[in-house]
Amino acid sequence: MKKTILLWLFIPLFSACDLEEIPDGVTTTAVKFEIWFGNTGEIEENGSAVIELAEGGYVVVGYQEQSVNQNNEGLIVKFKADGDVVWNKRAKLGSYATFSAVQRTADNGFVAVGTAYMSAAAQNDVFLCKFDQNGSLSYSKNIAGPLGADYGSDVLVLNDGFLILGNTTGNSDNQILVIKTDFNGNVLDSKTYGGAGEDRAVKFIKTQDNGYAIVGNTSSFGAGQNDMYLCKLSSTLALSWQKSFGTATEDNGSDLVEAKDGSFILVGQKANGNAPDIFIVKADKNGNKLWEKSYGTPFYDYGNGVALSSDGNILLCGTKGDNNDLRVFIMQLDEAGNQKWERLFSRYYGTDIKATKDGGIIVTGARNNPIDNEEDVYLIKTDKEGNVL
């Protein structure tokens, strides 16, 4: 069954745990659907991240953009397990805002992190919002970093607060930023990491040894313009080690996951002439490369998300094609990085992927709406083989 629904939404301005691996022994039949939703007219919506809820259903965050005035607002949407929308909300501070990550909190609410443009003088700040279980805004905060312009990339829920991953940028400097807050969003500590070049973080995870692993890109420590970057932090946020992977040109990291044996699987992009290829690296628990693979076409191939199934297979999502026909893909690799299958979906972007409790796969991103030619949030739920039919 394919369930393709366009929901016309008038989104009201409001008055912890990533499931990277599905449980062993799952035998249930996966629900399948393919939906997109958004406003009509010159308004775009994009999905940046998705989580599955323990009771069933999903939450997606991203942003809504009005094409006329570029007035972005952070967007959070809760879905039922069958893809029906439960509620959706927007939030912003300053001129515009976006969400890039979301997690479930212990009170069954949600914490979302992204970026807010406060003013021309203040530039960008890290944007932190807490929502209750019904999507009502509990609070929103902008957090300024040390260098001027700051961006929020990811968030983790800890026992005593939130840990935020981001980037802080000055005149010719870009460093990785990690901020610790309490549950009310008050800053308790912050750290920066990087070298003399440009260093950016995209995603992080809590590791089995209670430390943290970060993926992104670096020009400080790599072999060329930019390399895929992996670093490990201790539980106290001290830098344990850092590694780079790539070529002498442009390579980037987008997402990572930790395997049961403590190794890391990273996905991103690798330079290949004028068009990038999907780039996958497996590193041991100390960051030493075990293998790398690249997959591509003569056109553009972007690896944006990675997850693991319960049987150890690697799940990827991203975007591929030429500029006139970019499409969402889901790909499965075996434990050695060899491709087992690939599925292509509609235009445009696949940004995040998770393995689900029923043995399936959930992906979010953005889809072209053929009615108004604007982007809508895209949510794809497949079985374990990537099928929606």
Coordinates of C-alpha atoms in Angstrom, one line a residue:
M1 CA 0.0 0.0 0.0
K2 CA 1.3 3.4 -0.9
K3 CA -0.2 6.3 1.0
T4 CA 0.5 9.6 -0.8
I5 CA -1.3 12.5 0.9
L6 CA -1.0 16.3 0.4
L7 CA -2.3 18.0 3.5
W8 CA -3.1 21.7 3.3
L9 CA -2.0 23.1 6.6
F10 CA -2.4 26.5 8.1
I11 CA 0.3 26.2 10.7
P12 CA -0.6 28.2 13.8
L13 CA 2.0 30.4 15.5
F14 CA 2.0 29.1 19.0
S15 CA -0.2 31.1 21.4
A16 CA 16.0 11.2 24.3
C17 CA 16.7 9.0 22.2
D18 CA 17.8 8.2 18.6
L19 CA 16.6 4.7 17.5
E20 CA 19.7 3.9 15.5
E21 CA 19.2 0.1 15.9
I22 CA 15.9 -1.8 15.9
P23 CA 15.5 -4.5 18.6
D24 CA 16.6 -8.0 17.9
G25 CA 13.8 -10.5 17.1
V26 CA 11.4 -8.0 15.5
T27 CA 8.9 -9.9 13.4
T28 CA 6.1 -7.4 13.0
T29 CA 4.9 -6.2 9.6
A30 CA 6.2 -2.7 8.9
V31 CA 3.7 0.1 8.2
K32 CA 4.5 1.8 4.8
F33 CA 3.6 5.2 3.5
E34 CA 4.9 8.2 1.6
I35 CA 3.5 11.6 2.5
W36 CA 4.3 15.2 2.1
F37 CA 2.6 18.3 3.4
G38 CA 2.8 22.1 3.5
N39 CA 1.2 25.4 2.7
T40 CA 0.3 26.4 -0.8
G41 CA 1.7 29.5 -2.5
E42 CA 5.2 30.9 -2.1
I43 CA 5.9 28.9 1.0
E44 CA 8.4 26.1 1.5
E45 CA 8.8 23.5 4.2
N46 CA 11.7 21.2 4.8
G47 CA 12.3 18.3 7.1
S48 CA 15.8 18.2 8.7
A49 CA 15.6 15.4 11.3
V50 CA 13.2 12.7 12.4
I51 CA 12.8 10.5 15.6
E52 CA 10.5 7.6 16.4
L53 CA 8.5 7.7 19.5
A54 CA 8.3 4.8 22.0
E55 CA 4.5 4.8 21.9
G56 CA 4.5 4.9 18.1
G57 CA 4.6 7.8 15.7
Y58 CA 7.3 10.2 14.7
V59 CA 8.4 13.8 15.2
V60 CA 10.0 15.8 12.5
V61 CA 11.8 19.2 12.7
G62 CA 12.9 21.5 10.0
Y63 CA 11.8 24.9 8.9
Q64 CA 9.2 26.9 7.0
E65 CA 10.3 29.6 4.6
Q66 CA 8.2 32.2 2.8
S67 CA 9.8 32.7 -0.5
V68 CA 8.8 36.3 -0.8
N69 CA 10.6 37.6 2.3
Q70 CA 12.8 34.6 3.3
N71 CA 11.1 34.7 6.7
N72 CA 12.1 31.3 8.1
E73 CA 10.6 29.7 11.2
G74 CA 11.5 26.6 13.0
L75 CA 9.0 23.8 12.3
I76 CA 8.1 20.8 14.5
V77 CA 5.5 18.2 13.4
K78 CA 4.2 15.1 15.3
F79 CA 2.8 12.2 13.2
K80 CA 0.9 9.1 14.1
A81 CA 2.4 5.7 13.2
D82 CA 0.4 5.7 9.9
G83 CA 1.6 9.1 8.8
D84 CA -1.4 11.2 9.9
V85 CA -0.4 14.6 11.4
V86 CA -1.2 15.0 15.1
W87 CA 0.0 18.6 15.5
N88 CA 2.5 21.0 14.0
K89 CA 4.0 24.2 15.4
R90 CA 6.4 27.0 14.5
A91 CA 8.9 29.0 16.5
K92 CA 11.4 31.7 15.9
L93 CA 13.5 34.4 17.5
G94 CA 14.7 37.5 15.6
S95 CA 14.3 37.7 11.9
Y96 CA 14.3 33.9 11.1
A97 CA 15.0 30.5 12.6
T98 CA 15.5 26.9 11.6
F99 CA 15.6 23.6 13.4
S100 CA 18.2 21.0 12.6
A101 CA 17.7 18.4 15.4
V102 CA 15.2 17.1 17.9
Q103 CA 15.1 14.7 20.8
R104 CA 12.5 13.4 23.2
T105 CA 12.8 14.6 26.8
A106 CA 12.0 12.7 30.1
D107 CA 8.8 14.6 30.6
N108 CA 7.6 13.3 27.1
G109 CA 8.2 16.7 25.6
F110 CA 10.7 17.6 23.0
V111 CA 13.9 19.7 22.7
A112 CA 14.8 21.2 19.3
V113 CA 18.0 23.0 18.3
G114 CA 18.9 25.1 15.3
T115 CA 19.9 28.6 14.3
A116 CA 18.2 32.0 14.9
Y117 CA 19.2 35.2 13.1
M118 CA 18.9 37.8 15.8
S119 CA 20.1 41.0 14.1
A120 CA 22.7 42.3 11.7
A121 CA 24.9 43.2 14.6
A122 CA 24.4 39.9 16.6
Q123 CA 24.3 37.8 13.5
N124 CA 23.3 34.1 14.1
D125 CA 22.9 32.5 17.5
V126 CA 22.3 28.9 18.5
F127 CA 18.5 28.4 18.8
L128 CA 17.1 26.2 21.6
C129 CA 13.4 25.4 22.1
K130 CA 11.6 23.2 24.6
F131 CA 8.1 21.9 23.7
D132 CA 5.7 19.9 25.9
Q133 CA 4.1 16.7 24.6
N134 CA 1.3 18.6 22.9
G135 CA 3.7 20.9 21.0
S136 CA 3.1 24.0 23.2
L137 CA 6.3 26.1 23.5
S138 CA 7.7 25.9 27.0
Y139 CA 10.6 28.3 26.3
S140 CA 12.9 29.5 23.5
K141 CA 16.5 30.7 23.9
N142 CA 19.2 32.2 21.8
I143 CA 22.7 31.3 22.8
A144 CA 25.7 33.3 21.6
G145 CA 29.1 31.7 21.1
P146 CA 32.5 33.2 21.4
L147 CA 33.3 34.2 17.8
G148 CA 30.2 36.1 16.5
A149 CA 28.0 34.0 14.2
D150 CA 26.8 30.8 15.8
Y151 CA 24.8 27.8 14.4
G152 CA 23.1 24.9 16.2
S153 CA 23.5 21.5 14.6
D154 CA 22.5 18.7 17.0
V155 CA 21.3 18.0 20.5
L156 CA 21.5 15.2 23.1
V157 CA 19.4 14.8 26.3
L158 CA 21.6 14.0 29.3
N159 CA 20.6 13.1 32.9
D160 CA 21.1 16.7 34.0
G161 CA 20.4 18.8 31.0
F162 CA 21.0 19.2 27.3
L163 CA 24.2 19.0 25.2
I164 CA 24.2 21.1 22.1
L165 CA 26.5 20.7 19.1
G166 CA 27.1 23.7 16.9
N167 CA 29.6 26.0 15.2
T168 CA 31.0 29.4 15.9
T169 CA 32.4 31.6 13.2
G170 CA 34.6 34.8 13.2
N171 CA 36.3 36.8 10.5
S172 CA 38.4 33.9 9.2
D173 CA 37.9 31.3 11.8
N174 CA 35.3 28.5 12.2
Q175 CA 35.3 26.2 15.2
I176 CA 33.2 23.4 16.6
L177 CA 31.1 24.5 19.5
V178 CA 29.7 22.3 22.3
I179 CA 27.3 23.8 24.9
K180 CA 26.0 22.3 28.1
T181 CA 22.7 23.6 29.5
D182 CA 20.4 22.7 32.3
F183 CA 16.8 21.6 31.5
N184 CA 15.7 25.3 31.4
G185 CA 18.2 26.2 28.8
N186 CA 20.6 28.0 31.0
V187 CA 24.2 27.6 29.9
L188 CA 26.4 25.7 32.3
D189 CA 29.5 25.2 30.2
S190 CA 30.8 25.6 26.6
K191 CA 33.9 24.3 24.7
T192 CA 35.3 25.0 21.3
Y193 CA 37.4 22.6 19.2
G194 CA 39.4 23.1 16.0
G195 CA 42.6 24.4 14.5
A196 CA 43.8 27.2 12.3
G197 CA 41.5 26.4 9.4
E198 CA 37.8 25.9 9.0
D199 CA 36.3 23.2 11.2
R200 CA 32.6 22.4 11.3
A201 CA 30.4 19.9 13.1
V202 CA 27.2 18.4 11.8
K203 CA 26.1 15.5 14.1
F204 CA 27.2 13.9 17.3
I205 CA 26.3 10.8 19.3
K206 CA 26.8 9.6 22.9
T207 CA 29.1 6.6 22.8
Q208 CA 29.0 3.4 24.7
D209 CA 31.8 4.6 27.0
N210 CA 29.8 7.7 28.0
G211 CA 31.8 10.0 25.8
Y212 CA 30.8 11.7 22.5
A213 CA 31.7 11.3 18.9
I214 CA 31.4 14.2 16.4
V215 CA 31.3 14.1 12.6
G216 CA 31.8 17.1 10.3
N217 CA 34.6 18.5 8.1
T218 CA 38.0 20.1 8.6
S219 CA 40.6 22.1 6.7
S220 CA 42.8 22.3 9.7
F221 CA 43.8 18.6 10.1
G222 CA 43.0 17.0 6.7
A223 CA 44.8 16.3 3.5
G224 CA 43.2 19.0 1.4
Q225 CA 40.6 21.8 1.1
N226 CA 38.2 19.9 3.4
D227 CA 38.2 16.4 4.7
M228 CA 35.6 14.3 6.6
Y229 CA 36.3 14.8 10.3
L230 CA 35.7 12.5 13.3
C231 CA 36.6 13.4 16.8
K232 CA 36.0 11.8 20.2
L233 CA 35.3 13.6 23.4
S234 CA 35.4 12.2 26.9
S235 CA 32.5 12.4 29.3
T236 CA 34.0 15.7 30.6
L237 CA 34.2 17.0 27.0
A238 CA 38.0 16.8 26.8
L239 CA 39.3 16.0 23.3
S240 CA 40.4 12.4 23.3
W241 CA 41.4 12.1 19.6
Q242 CA 40.6 13.4 16.1
K243 CA 40.9 11.9 12.6
S244 CA 40.3 13.0 9.1
F245 CA 39.4 11.1 5.9
G246 CA 39.3 12.0 2.3
T247 CA 41.2 13.4 -0.7
A248 CA 43.2 16.5 -1.5
T249 CA 40.0 18.3 -2.6
E250 CA 36.6 18.6 -1.1
D251 CA 35.2 15.9 1.3
N252 CA 32.6 16.3 4.0
G253 CA 31.0 14.3 6.8
S254 CA 27.2 14.4 7.4
D255 CA 26.2 11.8 9.9
L256 CA 27.5 8.9 12.0
V257 CA 26.4 5.9 14.0
E258 CA 28.2 3.7 16.5
A259 CA 28.1 -0.1 16.0
K260 CA 27.7 -2.7 18.7
D261 CA 31.5 -3.3 18.7
G262 CA 32.2 0.4 19.4
S263 CA 33.3 1.1 15.8
F264 CA 31.9 4.1 13.9
I265 CA 30.3 4.4 10.5
L266 CA 30.3 7.8 8.8
V267 CA 28.6 9.1 5.7
G268 CA 29.1 12.2 3.7
Q269 CA 30.4 13.3 0.3
K270 CA 33.7 12.8 -1.6
A271 CA 35.0 14.9 -4.4
N272 CA 34.8 13.3 -7.9
G273 CA 35.5 15.9 -10.5
N274 CA 32.6 18.5 -10.6
A275 CA 30.1 16.2 -8.9
P276 CA 30.4 14.6 -5.4
D277 CA 30.0 10.9 -4.6
I278 CA 28.5 9.3 -1.5
F279 CA 31.4 8.6 0.9
I280 CA 31.2 6.0 3.6
V281 CA 34.0 5.3 6.2
K282 CA 34.1 2.7 8.9
A283 CA 36.6 3.4 11.8
D284 CA 37.4 1.5 14.9
K285 CA 36.7 2.7 18.4
N286 CA 40.0 4.7 18.3
G287 CA 39.1 6.4 15.0
N288 CA 41.5 4.3 12.8
K289 CA 40.0 3.6 9.3
L290 CA 38.9 0.1 8.7
W291 CA 37.5 0.6 5.2
E292 CA 36.1 3.3 3.0
K293 CA 33.6 3.1 0.0
S294 CA 32.2 5.6 -2.4
Y295 CA 29.2 5.3 -4.6
G296 CA 28.2 7.7 -7.3
T297 CA 26.9 8.5 -10.8
P298 CA 28.1 11.0 -13.4
F299 CA 25.8 13.5 -11.5
Y300 CA 25.5 14.6 -7.9
D301 CA 25.4 12.1 -5.1
Y302 CA 25.1 13.3 -1.5
G303 CA 25.1 11.0 1.6
N304 CA 23.2 12.7 4.3
G305 CA 22.0 10.2 6.9
V306 CA 23.1 6.8 8.3
A307 CA 21.6 4.2 10.6
L308 CA 22.0 0.6 11.5
S309 CA 19.4 -2.2 11.2
S310 CA 19.3 -4.9 13.9
D311 CA 21.1 -7.4 11.6
G312 CA 24.1 -5.0 11.2
N313 CA 23.3 -3.7 7.8
I314 CA 24.0 -0.1 7.0
L315 CA 21.2 2.2 6.0
L316 CA 21.9 5.4 4.1
C317 CA 19.7 8.3 2.8
G318 CA 20.5 11.3 0.7
T319 CA 20.1 12.9 -2.7
K320 CA 21.2 12.0 -6.2
G321 CA 20.8 13.1 -9.8
D322 CA 21.4 16.2 -11.9
N323 CA 20.2 19.7 -11.0
N324 CA 17.0 19.1 -13.0
D325 CA 16.1 15.8 -11.4
L326 CA 17.5 15.5 -7.8
R327 CA 15.9 12.5 -6.0
V328 CA 15.7 11.0 -2.6
F329 CA 17.5 7.7 -2.2
I330 CA 17.6 5.0 0.4
M331 CA 20.5 2.5 0.2
Q332 CA 21.4 -0.6 2.2
L333 CA 25.0 -1.8 2.5
D334 CA 26.3 -4.9 4.2
E335 CA 28.7 -4.8 7.2
A336 CA 31.7 -4.5 4.7
G337 CA 30.2 -1.5 2.9
N338 CA 29.0 -3.4 -0.2
Q339 CA 25.7 -2.2 -1.7
K340 CA 22.8 -4.6 -1.4
W341 CA 20.0 -2.5 -2.8
E342 CA 19.0 1.1 -3.5
R343 CA 15.5 2.7 -3.8
L344 CA 14.8 6.1 -5.5
F345 CA 11.9 8.3 -4.6
S346 CA 10.6 11.7 -5.6
R347 CA 12.4 15.0 -5.8
Y348 CA 14.3 16.6 -3.8
Y349 CA 16.2 15.8 -0.6
G350 CA 16.6 13.0 1.9
T351 CA 18.2 14.5 5.1
D352 CA 17.7 11.9 8.0
I353 CA 17.1 8.2 8.3
K354 CA 16.3 5.9 11.2
A355 CA 15.6 2.2 11.6
T356 CA 12.2 1.7 13.2
K357 CA 10.8 -0.6 15.9
D358 CA 8.7 -2.6 13.4
G359 CA 11.8 -3.5 11.3
G360 CA 11.2 -0.7 8.7
I361 CA 12.9 2.5 7.8
I362 CA 11.8 6.2 8.2
V363 CA 13.3 9.0 6.2
T364 CA 12.6 12.8 6.2
G365 CA 13.6 15.6 3.9
A366 CA 11.9 17.8 1.3
R367 CA 9.8 17.0 -1.7
N368 CA 8.8 19.1 -4.7
N369 CA 5.1 19.9 -4.7
P370 CA 4.0 19.7 -8.4
I371 CA 1.0 21.9 -7.7
D372 CA 2.9 25.1 -6.7
N373 CA 6.5 24.0 -7.5
E374 CA 7.6 24.7 -3.9
E375 CA 9.2 22.3 -1.4
D376 CA 7.1 20.4 1.2
V377 CA 8.2 18.3 4.2
Y378 CA 8.7 14.7 2.9
L379 CA 8.2 11.6 5.2
I380 CA 8.8 8.1 3.8
K381 CA 8.1 5.0 5.8
T382 CA 9.2 1.7 4.2
D383 CA 9.7 -1.9 5.0
K384 CA 13.1 -3.3 5.7
E385 CA 13.8 -3.6 2.0
G386 CA 13.0 0.1 1.3
N387 CA 9.6 -0.6 -0.3
V388 CA 6.5 1.5 0.1
L389 CA 4.3 -0.7 -2.1

